[in-house]
Amino acid sequence: MTKPPRQIRLGAHFPGVNNTTVWSDPRAGSQIDFASFTHLARTAERAKFDFFFLAEGLRLREQRGRIHDLDVVGRPDTFTVLAALAAVTDRLGLTGTINSTFNEPYEVARQFASLDHLSAGRAGWNVVTSWDAFTGENFRRGGYLAAEDRYRRAEQFLRTSWQLFDSWHGDEVVADKDSGTFLADAGAGAFGHHDDQFDITGQFNVPRSPQGRPVILQAGDSDAGREFAAATADAIFSQHNTLEAGQAFVADVKGRLARYGRGHDELLVLPAATFALGDTDAEAQENALQIRRQQVSGQTALLFVEHVWNRDLSDHDPDGPLPEDDPVVGENTIARGRASVRQIRDPLAIARQWRELAEAKKLSLRELVIEVTGRQTFIGTAATVAAQLDDLVQQRAADGFILVPHVTPGGLDEFADKVVPLLQERGSFRADYETETLREHLGLPPRPTLEGELR
Amino acid sequence: MAPPLPLHLAVALDGAGWHPAAWRLPDARPTELLTAAYWTDLVTEAERGLLDFVTIEDGLGLQSSHHDRPDGRTDQVRGRLDAVLTAARVAPLTSHIGLVPTATTTHTEPFHVAKALATLDYVSLGRAGWRMQVSARPDEVGHFGRRQFPQLNITDFTDPSVLAFVTELFDEAADFAEVVRRLWDSWEDDAEIRDVATGRFVDVAKLHPIDFEGPRFSVRGPSITPRPPQGQPLVTALAHASIPYRLGARAADVVYITPADADIAGATVAEIREHQAAAGRAEQTVHVFADLVVFLGDTDAAAQAGRDRLEELAGAAYTSDAPIFTGTPQGLADRLLAWQEAGLTGYRLRPATLPGDLRAITRGLVPELQRRGAFRTAYPGGTLRGLLGLPRPANRYATV
């Protein structure tokens, strides 16, 4: 008898404010109207996805001192949208990014516990870190952190939040009308947390929610980020979506789990993935190229190269070569508020690499950007794509994917209608929801409470 | 005699009702207070009664019978959900009624609150509001660990240090509200242009930094969330004394007051109008609603018996910061119309029990007011501001 295939986990990313999202497409709708969120969430739920995912930004991106105007600009509040989506879906997990730098644990824990109650156990939290003073200017407390302290604060933020979630055990509310006892324990929710980031004490005011704690997602790729995920996350949102890179990443992060007393199945690796479909593989290739050209205009390409060169390149021709001078090394003053900019650690090396690639393939600046950025992970007919992503999961290069459609809000429709049924035929994706909570959908063990944790 | 002016009517939802023993009544659902179904049922019932809006109480500490600390009691409802999220959860399931959650100004970030309320306005298609609330409780300070409060008896308003402390909290709230309103305006309505020819999604000339600089905090802006459907969601505040009256007159669209009688109501309305003029808002509509706790019954005796039963269960006489009405929906209609002559434009009723007194409002009081020509018989359609006769505000940053 053959072993049943490994089960694929799927998340649906609401298209965001970067150039993956093509707003100029005639099918593109609003990125802010609630109807758009409802459409994507209901599509994902119809296709039995594990969860919906919403990213966050806390300051509008700027480049050359002005607000970036070429990509989608403007997004809603994460918690508010997820709570509203709980009303128009029944089983779909509702996950979103909440920054650990520009928030306080008591307030965020209350919001996640509330969301988990209001969605009957479907809440998930993508914990991100930040440190830049640029974003801090929108906050009364500034919130500026030394870069090296951001994971420290994030981890302590998360552990503090867990302490708050676990401060109610779940059996305190008895609400016995006859005896007049509402609470079994007057000290329910009592907590005290004291470390170098948070020194707080009191009583948490949301009783234990269905999942106890929301599912924790993370996206860090640095060594510190991977370690943080291994210590604390339920799922990691990675960028490694090819077989070799995926297997290496999975082996690395899962190899770190043992030192925290965790098993291999307790951390899911979910690469971000884009896709382009067609009736034939050749047509899909043509569609993919078309999407890439829509995503990367000449202006977009120039601005992208400025992230690395860290200086104004507006006098350059996007159809010409890369700049001849080397990038300006140091704090990036040309582009602010972009996660991708913060990840550039060695601009000179990137420039060298890009020049070599452009020369070898005879690429213009714009063609180079198309080449090096966000190509579609999966291109082909529905059958080709289903086979590709199933293979990656069966060969342990990933546990599933967070799909990033390029059109709002209908960009997932075709995937849901054509690819998902083929995955279901293969037996590697559920035909219907079998569980209630997000944690259960993902096959994650119930999280122990802090007292029960070895770590 | 002229027909009465149409009045505005809101209900304040909290737990199982405003009486601390309300959760023990047979129709109370005390084990469901943290579920979406409970809140959906309440707000749907309020919408059935064509009410202007519901407010949802909240706080950053456990409910307490004390003003300044937890009380350790186990015989009353304790634990509640975030009010903004509760309102958002109910929004897609309702279509006309305004949703006005409470959010605290003392420990939170105006940037987060502004985008949350703007988003509530999007998900409700223009029905969002906010009850702004300061927090003076030392235990809530401890939940954040970011600041120190002085050790004061904050109920003693003759103490100058208490007055100074309270003034500071309300001035901070005024700054907070100013930041929130500026952030709502930081996108002009037509900032999103989607101009395929030039490749520009937005016109950056229509996005504005707010550059708020105050003694307590500074915020740069613009918001990440485009200007919401109402332009400015409804801002409301509860006020019991001159300092909060001034905040309401400066910052709010609706001020809730708690007058003991019609004369006090009249004097309070006059005081708020003076503060309003001093703040340069004389030409704007600022509603003044009176808050009333209501115990309703088919007869006066039944209402009183219901209240007596609750007081017996609680083991104490019921007191409130707001005036208390005990009687029939007809008697309540008389009271509301009589007090209207003091210059009140509406009421926020606090049902002593849920769902009992809420149903008495929607199915008893409302038909009675309709019979007297003092309440709408259908929703007109449109936004919460529209329901309250408030215009959609011009954007302070727009140049044309």
JSON list of C-alpha atoms in Angstrom, two decimals, chain A residues 121-233:
[
{"chain": "A", "resi": 121, "resn": "GLY", "atom": "CA", "xyz": [-10.40, 30.27, 16.47]},
{"chain": "A", "resi": 122, "resn": "ARG", "atom": "CA", "xyz": [-9.07, 31.41, 13.11]},
{"chain": "A", "resi": 123, "resn": "ALA", "atom": "CA", "xyz": [-6.56, 34.13, 14.02]},
{"chain": "A", "resi": 124, "resn": "GLY", "atom": "CA", "xyz": [-2.93, 34.18, 12.88]},
{"chain": "A", "resi": 125, "resn": "TRP", "atom": "CA", "xyz": [-0.17, 36.73, 13.48]},
{"chain": "A", "resi": 126, "resn": "ASN", "atom": "CA", "xyz": [2.76, 37.44, 11.20]},
{"chain": "A", "resi": 127, "resn": "VAL", "atom": "CA", "xyz": [5.21, 39.00, 13.64]},
{"chain": "A", "resi": 128, "resn": "VAL", "atom": "CA", "xyz": [7.48, 41.47, 11.92]},
{"chain": "A", "resi": 129, "resn": "THR", "atom": "CA", "xyz": [10.20, 43.64, 13.32]},
{"chain": "A", "resi": 130, "resn": "SER", "atom": "CA", "xyz": [11.30, 47.09, 12.36]},
{"chain": "A", "resi": 131, "resn": "TRP", "atom": "CA", "xyz": [13.72, 49.60, 13.65]},
{"chain": "A", "resi": 132, "resn": "ASP", "atom": "CA", "xyz": [13.74, 52.57, 11.34]},
{"chain": "A", "resi": 133, "resn": "ALA", "atom": "CA", "xyz": [13.20, 56.09, 12.57]},
{"chain": "A", "resi": 134, "resn": "PHE", "atom": "CA", "xyz": [11.42, 56.86, 9.30]},
{"chain": "A", "resi": 135, "resn": "THR", "atom": "CA", "xyz": [8.42, 54.72, 10.28]},
{"chain": "A", "resi": 136, "resn": "GLY", "atom": "CA", "xyz": [8.81, 55.83, 13.89]},
{"chain": "A", "resi": 137, "resn": "GLU", "atom": "CA", "xyz": [7.94, 59.38, 12.90]},
{"chain": "A", "resi": 138, "resn": "ASN", "atom": "CA", "xyz": [4.31, 58.30, 12.66]},
{"chain": "A", "resi": 139, "resn": "PHE", "atom": "CA", "xyz": [4.24, 57.17, 16.27]},
{"chain": "A", "resi": 140, "resn": "ARG", "atom": "CA", "xyz": [3.99, 59.17, 19.43]},
{"chain": "A", "resi": 141, "resn": "ARG", "atom": "CA", "xyz": [6.68, 57.09, 21.07]},
{"chain": "A", "resi": 142, "resn": "GLY", "atom": "CA", "xyz": [9.00, 57.19, 18.09]},
{"chain": "A", "resi": 143, "resn": "GLY", "atom": "CA", "xyz": [9.68, 53.50, 18.43]},
{"chain": "A", "resi": 144, "resn": "TYR", "atom": "CA", "xyz": [13.17, 53.72, 17.03]},
{"chain": "A", "resi": 145, "resn": "LEU", "atom": "CA", "xyz": [15.29, 50.70, 17.85]},
{"chain": "A", "resi": 146, "resn": "ALA", "atom": "CA", "xyz": [18.89, 49.91, 17.24]},
{"chain": "A", "resi": 147, "resn": "ALA", "atom": "CA", "xyz": [18.86, 47.43, 14.32]},
{"chain": "A", "resi": 148, "resn": "GLU", "atom": "CA", "xyz": [20.53, 44.75, 16.41]},
{"chain": "A", "resi": 149, "resn": "ASP", "atom": "CA", "xyz": [17.82, 45.02, 19.09]},
{"chain": "A", "resi": 150, "resn": "ARG", "atom": "CA", "xyz": [14.86, 44.40, 16.83]},
{"chain": "A", "resi": 151, "resn": "TYR", "atom": "CA", "xyz": [14.72, 40.60, 17.22]},
{"chain": "A", "resi": 152, "resn": "ARG", "atom": "CA", "xyz": [15.36, 40.99, 20.91]},
{"chain": "A", "resi": 153, "resn": "ARG", "atom": "CA", "xyz": [12.32, 43.23, 21.21]},
{"chain": "A", "resi": 154, "resn": "ALA", "atom": "CA", "xyz": [10.30, 41.03, 18.86]},
{"chain": "A", "resi": 155, "resn": "GLU", "atom": "CA", "xyz": [11.03, 37.88, 20.81]},
{"chain": "A", "resi": 156, "resn": "GLN", "atom": "CA", "xyz": [10.29, 39.52, 24.13]},
{"chain": "A", "resi": 157, "resn": "PHE", "atom": "CA", "xyz": [7.16, 41.08, 22.63]},
{"chain": "A", "resi": 158, "resn": "LEU", "atom": "CA", "xyz": [6.00, 37.65, 21.55]},
{"chain": "A", "resi": 159, "resn": "ARG", "atom": "CA", "xyz": [6.82, 35.97, 24.84]},
{"chain": "A", "resi": 160, "resn": "THR", "atom": "CA", "xyz": [5.08, 38.76, 26.72]},
{"chain": "A", "resi": 161, "resn": "SER", "atom": "CA", "xyz": [2.03, 38.33, 24.49]},
{"chain": "A", "resi": 162, "resn": "TRP", "atom": "CA", "xyz": [2.01, 34.59, 25.16]},
{"chain": "A", "resi": 163, "resn": "GLN", "atom": "CA", "xyz": [2.09, 35.28, 28.84]},
{"chain": "A", "resi": 164, "resn": "LEU", "atom": "CA", "xyz": [-0.96, 37.50, 28.42]},
{"chain": "A", "resi": 165, "resn": "PHE", "atom": "CA", "xyz": [-2.81, 34.93, 26.27]},
{"chain": "A", "resi": 166, "resn": "ASP", "atom": "CA", "xyz": [-2.05, 32.25, 28.83]},
{"chain": "A", "resi": 167, "resn": "SER", "atom": "CA", "xyz": [-2.99, 34.39, 31.82]},
{"chain": "A", "resi": 168, "resn": "TRP", "atom": "CA", "xyz": [-6.51, 33.00, 31.50]},
{"chain": "A", "resi": 169, "resn": "HIS", "atom": "CA", "xyz": [-6.65, 29.20, 31.54]},
{"chain": "A", "resi": 170, "resn": "GLY", "atom": "CA", "xyz": [-10.08, 28.87, 29.98]},
{"chain": "A", "resi": 171, "resn": "ASP", "atom": "CA", "xyz": [-12.12, 27.66, 32.94]},
{"chain": "A", "resi": 172, "resn": "GLU", "atom": "CA", "xyz": [-12.57, 30.91, 34.84]},
{"chain": "A", "resi": 173, "resn": "VAL", "atom": "CA", "xyz": [-15.84, 32.12, 33.32]},
{"chain": "A", "resi": 174, "resn": "VAL", "atom": "CA", "xyz": [-18.55, 29.98, 34.91]},
{"chain": "A", "resi": 175, "resn": "ALA", "atom": "CA", "xyz": [-21.42, 32.48, 34.72]},
{"chain": "A", "resi": 176, "resn": "ASP", "atom": "CA", "xyz": [-23.59, 30.46, 37.09]},
{"chain": "A", "resi": 177, "resn": "LYS", "atom": "CA", "xyz": [-26.85, 32.38, 37.27]},
{"chain": "A", "resi": 178, "resn": "ASP", "atom": "CA", "xyz": [-28.13, 30.53, 40.33]},
{"chain": "A", "resi": 179, "resn": "SER", "atom": "CA", "xyz": [-25.17, 31.05, 42.60]},
{"chain": "A", "resi": 180, "resn": "GLY", "atom": "CA", "xyz": [-24.25, 34.42, 41.18]},
{"chain": "A", "resi": 181, "resn": "THR", "atom": "CA", "xyz": [-20.68, 33.36, 40.46]},
{"chain": "A", "resi": 182, "resn": "PHE", "atom": "CA", "xyz": [-19.45, 34.83, 37.21]},
{"chain": "A", "resi": 183, "resn": "LEU", "atom": "CA", "xyz": [-15.74, 34.22, 37.64]},
{"chain": "A", "resi": 184, "resn": "ALA", "atom": "CA", "xyz": [-14.29, 31.21, 39.39]},
{"chain": "A", "resi": 185, "resn": "ASP", "atom": "CA", "xyz": [-11.10, 33.11, 40.11]},
{"chain": "A", "resi": 186, "resn": "ALA", "atom": "CA", "xyz": [-10.83, 36.78, 41.08]},
{"chain": "A", "resi": 187, "resn": "GLY", "atom": "CA", "xyz": [-7.19, 36.73, 39.95]},
{"chain": "A", "resi": 188, "resn": "ALA", "atom": "CA", "xyz": [-7.92, 35.53, 36.42]},
{"chain": "A", "resi": 189, "resn": "GLY", "atom": "CA", "xyz": [-5.64, 37.21, 33.91]},
{"chain": "A", "resi": 190, "resn": "ALA", "atom": "CA", "xyz": [-3.04, 38.27, 36.48]},
{"chain": "A", "resi": 191, "resn": "PHE", "atom": "CA", "xyz": [0.40, 38.73, 34.95]},
{"chain": "A", "resi": 192, "resn": "GLY", "atom": "CA", "xyz": [3.75, 40.26, 35.60]},
{"chain": "A", "resi": 193, "resn": "HIS", "atom": "CA", "xyz": [6.42, 40.48, 32.94]},
{"chain": "A", "resi": 194, "resn": "HIS", "atom": "CA", "xyz": [9.77, 42.06, 33.57]},
{"chain": "A", "resi": 195, "resn": "ASP", "atom": "CA", "xyz": [12.63, 42.13, 31.10]},
{"chain": "A", "resi": 196, "resn": "ASP", "atom": "CA", "xyz": [14.74, 44.82, 29.47]},
{"chain": "A", "resi": 197, "resn": "GLN", "atom": "CA", "xyz": [12.04, 45.58, 26.87]},
{"chain": "A", "resi": 198, "resn": "PHE", "atom": "CA", "xyz": [8.79, 45.26, 28.83]},
{"chain": "A", "resi": 199, "resn": "ASP", "atom": "CA", "xyz": [8.15, 45.86, 32.48]},
{"chain": "A", "resi": 200, "resn": "ILE", "atom": "CA", "xyz": [4.43, 45.38, 32.88]},
{"chain": "A", "resi": 201, "resn": "THR", "atom": "CA", "xyz": [2.05, 44.01, 35.44]},
{"chain": "A", "resi": 202, "resn": "GLY", "atom": "CA", "xyz": [-1.68, 43.76, 36.00]},
{"chain": "A", "resi": 203, "resn": "GLN", "atom": "CA", "xyz": [-4.65, 41.76, 34.79]},
{"chain": "A", "resi": 204, "resn": "PHE", "atom": "CA", "xyz": [-5.34, 40.85, 31.16]},
{"chain": "A", "resi": 205, "resn": "ASN", "atom": "CA", "xyz": [-8.98, 41.54, 30.32]},
{"chain": "A", "resi": 206, "resn": "VAL", "atom": "CA", "xyz": [-9.78, 39.07, 27.53]},
{"chain": "A", "resi": 207, "resn": "PRO", "atom": "CA", "xyz": [-10.56, 35.53, 28.67]},
{"chain": "A", "resi": 208, "resn": "ARG", "atom": "CA", "xyz": [-8.84, 32.67, 26.86]},
{"chain": "A", "resi": 209, "resn": "SER", "atom": "CA", "xyz": [-9.74, 32.44, 23.19]},
{"chain": "A", "resi": 210, "resn": "PRO", "atom": "CA", "xyz": [-10.53, 29.28, 21.18]},
{"chain": "A", "resi": 211, "resn": "GLN", "atom": "CA", "xyz": [-6.94, 28.78, 19.98]},
{"chain": "A", "resi": 212, "resn": "GLY", "atom": "CA", "xyz": [-5.44, 30.12, 23.18]},
{"chain": "A", "resi": 213, "resn": "ARG", "atom": "CA", "xyz": [-2.78, 31.79, 21.11]},
{"chain": "A", "resi": 214, "resn": "PRO", "atom": "CA", "xyz": [-3.01, 32.83, 17.47]},
{"chain": "A", "resi": 215, "resn": "VAL", "atom": "CA", "xyz": [-0.93, 30.89, 14.96]},
{"chain": "A", "resi": 216, "resn": "ILE", "atom": "CA", "xyz": [2.45, 32.64, 14.68]},
{"chain": "A", "resi": 217, "resn": "LEU", "atom": "CA", "xyz": [3.99, 33.35, 11.28]},
{"chain": "A", "resi": 218, "resn": "GLN", "atom": "CA", "xyz": [7.35, 34.93, 10.60]},
{"chain": "A", "resi": 219, "resn": "ALA", "atom": "CA", "xyz": [9.31, 36.02, 7.57]},
{"chain": "A", "resi": 220, "resn": "GLY", "atom": "CA", "xyz": [12.89, 36.68, 8.60]},
{"chain": "A", "resi": 221, "resn": "ASP", "atom": "CA", "xyz": [15.64, 35.19, 6.44]},
{"chain": "A", "resi": 222, "resn": "SER", "atom": "CA", "xyz": [18.78, 36.36, 8.25]},
{"chain": "A", "resi": 223, "resn": "ASP", "atom": "CA", "xyz": [20.45, 34.04, 10.72]},
{"chain": "A", "resi": 224, "resn": "ALA", "atom": "CA", "xyz": [18.81, 35.92, 13.59]},
{"chain": "A", "resi": 225, "resn": "GLY", "atom": "CA", "xyz": [15.46, 35.77, 11.80]},
{"chain": "A", "resi": 226, "resn": "ARG", "atom": "CA", "xyz": [15.70, 32.02, 11.24]},
{"chain": "A", "resi": 227, "resn": "GLU", "atom": "CA", "xyz": [16.66, 31.45, 14.84]},
{"chain": "A", "resi": 228, "resn": "PHE", "atom": "CA", "xyz": [13.76, 33.60, 16.04]},
{"chain": "A", "resi": 229, "resn": "ALA", "atom": "CA", "xyz": [11.37, 31.56, 13.87]},
{"chain": "A", "resi": 230, "resn": "ALA", "atom": "CA", "xyz": [12.78, 28.26, 15.09]},
{"chain": "A", "resi": 231, "resn": "ALA", "atom": "CA", "xyz": [12.31, 29.39, 18.67]},
{"chain": "A", "resi": 232, "resn": "THR", "atom": "CA", "xyz": [8.83, 30.85, 18.36]},
{"chain": "A", "resi": 233, "resn": "ALA", "atom": "CA", "xyz": [6.98, 30.47, 15.03]}
]
